[in-house]
Amino acid sequence: MNDMAKNLILWIVIAAVLLTIFQNFPATGSSDSITYSEFVTEVERDRVKKVTIAPLQITGERRDGSRFKTDRPYGIDDSQLFEELRSQNVVIEGKAPEQQSVWTQLLIASFPILIIIAVFMFFMRQMQGGGGGGKGPMSFGKSKARLLSEDQIKTTFADVAGVDEAKEDVKELVDFLRDPGKYQRLGGKIPRGVLMVGPPGTGKTLLAKAIAGEAKVPFFSISGSDFVEMFVGVGASRVRDMFDQAKKQAPCIIFIDEIDAVGRSRGVGIGGGNDEREQTLNQLLVEMDGFEVNDGIIVIAATNRPDVLDPALQRPGRFDRQVVVSLPDIRGREQILKVHMRKVPCGDDVDAKVIARGTPGFSGADLANLVNEAALFSARLNKRIVSMEEFDRAKDKIMMGAERKTMVMSEKDKEMTAYHEAGHAIVGRLMPEHDPVYKVTIIPRGRALGVTMYLPEEDKVSYSKRYIEGRIASAYGGRIAEELIYGTDSVSTGASNDIQQATGMARSMVTKWGLSELGPIQYEEEEQGYLGSQTRSTHISNTTAREVDEQIKKIINKSYAAATEILNTHRDKLELMKDALMEYETIDAKQIDDIMEGRKPRKPASWDDSNGNGAAPVQDVAEEEAKPAAGSDPSDNIEHEPATGKEIPKES
């Protein structure tokens, strides 16, 4: 029974109840209620003109035109009253007892039954999740997919920027949904499923909504985790119900976000084929390409883990096409920034191209967050527009972490951090093929006491051996600077993360990238272990493992020696940069240029001399606070390239 029939029955019951109540209400008029004794007195005084006698009530009209009524006492003998009425020529009318109609009697008799039926239907609707459905105990097998009609979807391809190649791949889906005969006349079939693959925040969900918005078709949206419940078989039932609903709305689009929650490879969990997730996956495979044809239904799924999906899900006939939604390049980042800047009042000095160049590796979500952070910075200062200064502060916050200005540091720790970061910056500046140094700060950010930030001049798609060796050398620059100034015995633990990064890159050079004397041989690989976990395995002998360790040590010693030579040669610049950091706390590329040319660095544009000599106030000493890793980057040193899965050094 659908909702319309339920509502109709409910209104019929309400109307019947109201009719019964109104029929039992006595007719009301302008009659005066008097007692029976007063009525007799009125008759004796010849004031009554007309009476109507009913079994329980007497109504009448006086000679002056007014009306009255009185209750007739039960069991009284009023025969003499009739004689009195006749003697005074009063018009007498009789009224028979009221007889209820058959329908009224039937309604009154069935009223309790109707109440019971109404209460039963109410509880059944509650158990099924109410009018909207989806949350009651009887709705376990119902799909949780949210239906958006063509009028509700306002997103178009104009709202999607930075993924031009992906948009080209899916435009023919829109063309097919608008005019399917164009393809069917030539025997062509549109892909039944499109798998969108890419890092988080690159716009996979937004692109799927844009497809539905351009095609003007219904859009079912659901997450992969919405299928699986604690009861076995519920997920499969929801898949069936979702496709049944989609058939009624065809042509339409079903979008499954994070499909890896339900589409992981079978056989790696506990319970084998009886696992609830695997049963749900089996039903999804059958619905997408089984005996029953689901024409007009296009399934679009999104994931950032295509490597864990079941092979049967990716074969032709199910997800026929993979659309890679990768991180945007510099032109794509500029387009994305312009889209988000439409909602923000920007100053004349804001240049989206400059911001795009300084945000390599940012996804669409990161850029949206950047614009929002800049707007928040401007709002805190009670500004009416967002200037380039706020965008720079927002970029530094996202890339280097929030400033921890309240953290107390002794003058000695502050000086050691300045030397440490100066060592990173000078080595990074002078190593060949290294990324340019963008900014150096000794203000604590995130988990680091100081940060040296590098920005590539252009987006990189591959990395040379010389570049990686330069990154290893610059990672050791901070530790080497501490050794030169304070001696080997006074070196701090601040370089722990630097050592971890350098060792990881050196090991990858030997075991994965084939950039050592051992040749282009892979000595280490990732495997899918128990319960789908990723494990690293090596299939080498002890002798080869010893050679791998020697090669790693050789690469590190070579880079360490190169960094040491640079800092020994440019000891004066190390001192000059340390002094600049102690005075200004943060220096940028222009000031670094001054230092590398042997000049005293200029003052930062935002520097304030309000405290006399222009130096930042010295913070109090906190002897009990442990010193975190200076110059460290909390992120991992290796990242996966989205398209190929190849491991590459991660940008700072």
XYZ file of C-alpha atoms in Angstrom, residues 135-420:
286
model
C 15.006 4.238 9.779
C 12.477 1.775 11.129
C 13.195 -1.873 12.005
C 11.042 -3.011 9.070
C 13.117 -0.985 6.589
C 16.446 -2.831 6.933
C 16.214 -4.085 3.376
C 15.273 -0.717 1.886
C 17.855 1.321 0.034
C 19.263 4.411 1.756
C 20.028 6.083 -1.552
C 18.926 9.696 -1.684
C 17.059 10.666 -4.833
C 17.668 14.102 -6.321
C 15.401 15.061 -9.194
C 16.659 16.922 -12.228
C 15.261 20.169 -10.805
C 17.196 19.815 -7.529
C 20.642 19.499 -9.125
C 22.075 22.897 -9.993
C 25.706 21.797 -10.499
C 27.033 21.933 -14.061
C 30.387 21.513 -15.760
C 30.952 25.250 -15.309
C 31.266 24.613 -11.558
C 33.984 21.986 -12.078
C 37.473 23.296 -12.829
C 40.962 21.853 -12.995
C 39.965 18.421 -14.357
C 39.512 19.103 -18.051
C 40.588 15.606 -19.136
C 38.134 13.944 -16.760
C 35.316 16.190 -17.991
C 36.036 15.178 -21.578
C 35.803 11.502 -20.591
C 32.341 11.878 -19.075
C 30.777 14.329 -21.538
C 29.650 11.496 -23.787
C 27.667 10.104 -20.849
C 25.700 13.343 -20.835
C 25.243 13.135 -24.594
C 23.960 9.568 -24.308
C 21.487 10.387 -21.546
C 20.140 13.286 -23.610
C 19.955 11.400 -26.923
C 20.443 7.617 -26.501
C 19.204 6.907 -30.042
C 22.263 8.605 -31.496
C 24.433 5.760 -30.176
C 21.938 2.922 -30.436
C 21.442 3.450 -34.175
C 25.093 2.556 -34.703
C 24.980 -0.389 -32.305
C 26.988 1.433 -29.662
C 26.471 0.921 -25.948
C 27.256 3.458 -23.318
C 29.453 2.229 -20.436
C 27.324 0.749 -17.666
C 29.712 1.903 -15.012
C 32.295 4.640 -14.634
C 34.893 4.387 -11.878
C 36.367 7.706 -10.800
C 39.824 7.302 -9.300
C 41.892 9.977 -7.650
C 43.270 11.357 -4.410
C 40.851 12.755 -1.819
C 39.487 16.211 -2.486
C 40.021 16.288 -6.249
C 36.299 16.665 -7.087
C 35.040 13.165 -7.908
C 31.665 13.668 -6.234
C 31.319 17.151 -7.706
C 31.996 15.813 -11.197
C 29.318 13.115 -10.785
C 26.748 15.725 -9.735
C 27.738 17.850 -12.715
C 27.005 14.916 -15.044
C 23.496 14.596 -13.612
C 23.011 18.371 -13.704
C 24.026 18.591 -17.363
C 21.978 15.566 -18.438
C 18.874 16.631 -16.430
C 18.199 13.121 -15.147
C 17.414 11.781 -11.639
C 20.457 11.206 -9.453
C 20.683 8.552 -6.733
C 23.446 9.215 -4.204
C 24.646 6.685 -1.623
C 27.835 5.807 0.252
C 29.429 2.383 0.094
C 29.171 2.016 3.861
C 25.346 2.452 3.729
C 24.939 -1.028 2.270
C 26.569 -3.027 5.037
C 24.808 -3.741 8.356
C 25.363 -6.207 11.149
C 22.670 -8.533 9.729
C 23.732 -10.812 6.898
C 21.741 -10.260 3.711
C 20.654 -6.694 4.446
C 23.247 -5.160 2.126
C 22.220 -7.396 -0.790
C 18.577 -6.487 -0.194
C 19.437 -2.796 -0.273
C 21.289 -3.204 -3.558
C 18.238 -4.890 -5.099
C 15.912 -2.205 -3.789
C 18.184 0.571 -5.065
C 18.214 -0.814 -8.598
C 14.439 -1.409 -8.470
C 13.952 2.260 -7.636
C 16.399 3.288 -10.348
C 14.494 1.275 -12.998
C 11.378 3.315 -12.263
C 13.353 6.557 -12.820
C 15.404 5.417 -15.847
C 17.313 6.944 -17.481
C 19.131 7.934 -14.305
C 22.491 7.910 -12.531
C 23.452 5.948 -9.419
C 26.453 7.444 -7.620
C 28.239 5.276 -5.033
C 30.805 7.216 -3.035
C 33.746 5.371 -1.407
C 32.879 2.120 -3.127
C 35.955 0.445 -1.652
C 33.933 0.079 1.589
C 31.855 -2.621 -0.099
C 33.866 -3.503 -3.222
C 37.080 -4.835 -1.693
C 38.554 -8.036 -3.059
C 36.785 -11.162 -1.894
C 38.513 -13.909 0.013
C 40.614 -11.739 2.318
C 38.142 -11.493 5.218
C 37.000 -13.843 7.941
C 34.113 -16.097 6.965
C 34.816 -16.484 3.265
C 31.793 -16.160 0.976
C 29.351 -15.901 3.874
C 30.663 -12.496 4.863
C 28.014 -9.758 4.716
C 30.222 -7.422 2.701
C 30.986 -10.096 0.142
C 27.305 -10.959 -0.268
C 26.579 -7.301 -0.885
C 29.354 -7.160 -3.484
C 28.013 -10.302 -5.185
C 24.557 -8.723 -5.492
C 26.067 -5.526 -6.891
C 27.948 -7.534 -9.522
C 24.747 -9.322 -10.566
C 22.706 -6.124 -10.755
C 25.298 -4.369 -12.897
C 25.755 -7.219 -15.363
C 23.569 -10.275 -14.820
C 20.667 -11.991 -16.578
C 18.413 -8.993 -16.139
C 19.312 -5.975 -18.251
C 19.257 -2.570 -16.563
C 19.160 -0.254 -19.570
C 19.264 3.444 -18.908
C 21.009 3.082 -15.526
C 24.583 4.350 -15.328
C 26.522 3.574 -12.155
C 29.239 6.059 -11.216
C 31.526 5.173 -8.311
C 34.349 7.050 -6.642
C 37.350 5.769 -4.722
C 40.906 6.695 -3.868
C 41.895 3.029 -3.423
C 41.400 1.293 -6.794
C 44.104 -1.230 -5.917
C 41.889 -2.956 -3.313
C 38.787 -3.349 -5.508
C 37.664 -6.801 -6.607
C 38.753 -7.633 -10.191
C 35.207 -8.719 -11.109
C 33.999 -5.212 -10.344
C 36.406 -3.603 -12.804
C 35.910 -5.905 -15.760
C 34.154 -4.724 -18.957
C 30.396 -4.872 -18.591
C 30.456 -3.480 -15.088
C 32.830 -0.600 -14.579
C 33.846 -0.317 -18.200
C 35.778 2.896 -17.850
C 38.147 4.405 -15.323
C 38.322 8.185 -15.152
C 41.412 9.462 -13.357
C 40.642 12.643 -11.445
C 44.188 13.654 -10.549
C 45.603 16.601 -8.670
C 45.301 19.781 -10.763
C 48.285 21.346 -12.482
C 49.144 25.042 -12.215
C 46.540 26.036 -14.807
C 43.906 23.862 -13.150
C 44.690 25.334 -9.735
C 44.256 28.820 -11.163
C 40.828 27.893 -12.560
C 39.750 26.317 -9.265
C 40.855 29.378 -7.308
C 38.841 31.637 -9.596
C 35.738 29.511 -9.014
C 36.054 29.791 -5.236
C 37.054 33.455 -5.330
C 33.711 34.390 -6.889
C 32.131 34.218 -3.437
C 34.872 36.261 -1.743
C 35.466 40.035 -2.138
C 39.120 40.044 -3.239
C 41.438 43.017 -3.429
C 43.024 44.305 -6.600
C 46.405 42.857 -5.582
C 45.117 39.265 -5.493
C 46.467 37.255 -8.429
C 45.124 33.705 -8.760
C 48.032 32.749 -11.036
C 50.616 33.680 -8.390
C 48.725 31.741 -5.714
C 48.437 28.733 -8.043
C 52.200 28.712 -8.617
C 52.823 28.667 -4.870
C 50.444 25.775 -4.128
C 51.870 22.694 -5.892
C 50.197 19.441 -4.912
C 47.036 21.162 -3.635
C 43.735 19.454 -4.429
C 40.492 21.250 -5.151
C 39.421 20.835 -1.531
C 42.759 22.247 -0.335
C 42.314 25.307 -2.552
C 38.768 25.833 -1.294
C 40.131 25.655 2.244
C 42.856 28.145 1.312
C 40.304 30.720 0.119
C 38.204 30.157 3.233
C 41.193 30.558 5.569
C 42.154 33.801 3.817
C 38.621 35.106 4.301
C 38.764 34.167 7.991
C 42.081 35.984 8.434
C 40.588 39.086 6.825
C 37.457 38.897 8.992
C 39.553 38.751 12.175
C 41.173 42.044 11.151
C 37.748 43.602 10.395
C 38.638 44.142 6.741
C 36.061 44.504 3.979
C 38.135 42.737 1.312
C 40.615 39.860 1.235
C 44.074 40.973 0.144
C 47.105 39.021 -1.060
C 48.604 39.220 2.416
C 45.763 37.132 3.845
C 46.170 34.569 1.070
C 49.905 34.281 1.863
C 49.165 33.792 5.568
C 46.537 31.179 4.762
C 48.950 29.338 2.466
C 51.659 29.307 5.132
C 49.197 27.996 7.703
C 48.093 25.115 5.481
C 51.555 24.162 4.223
C 53.619 24.718 7.382
C 51.028 24.501 10.148
C 49.537 27.071 12.476
C 51.898 29.368 14.342
C 52.433 28.495 18.002
C 53.338 31.983 19.230
C 52.475 31.148 22.820
C 55.138 28.434 23.003
C 57.945 29.538 25.307
C 61.554 29.045 24.156
C 64.832 29.918 25.771
C 67.256 32.155 23.890
C 69.624 29.203 23.480
C 66.950 26.976 21.927
C 65.884 29.816 19.682
C 69.466 30.316 18.458
C 69.987 26.597 17.857
C 66.754 26.461 15.854
C 67.927 29.450 13.808
C 71.213 27.709 12.942
C 69.328 24.499 12.152
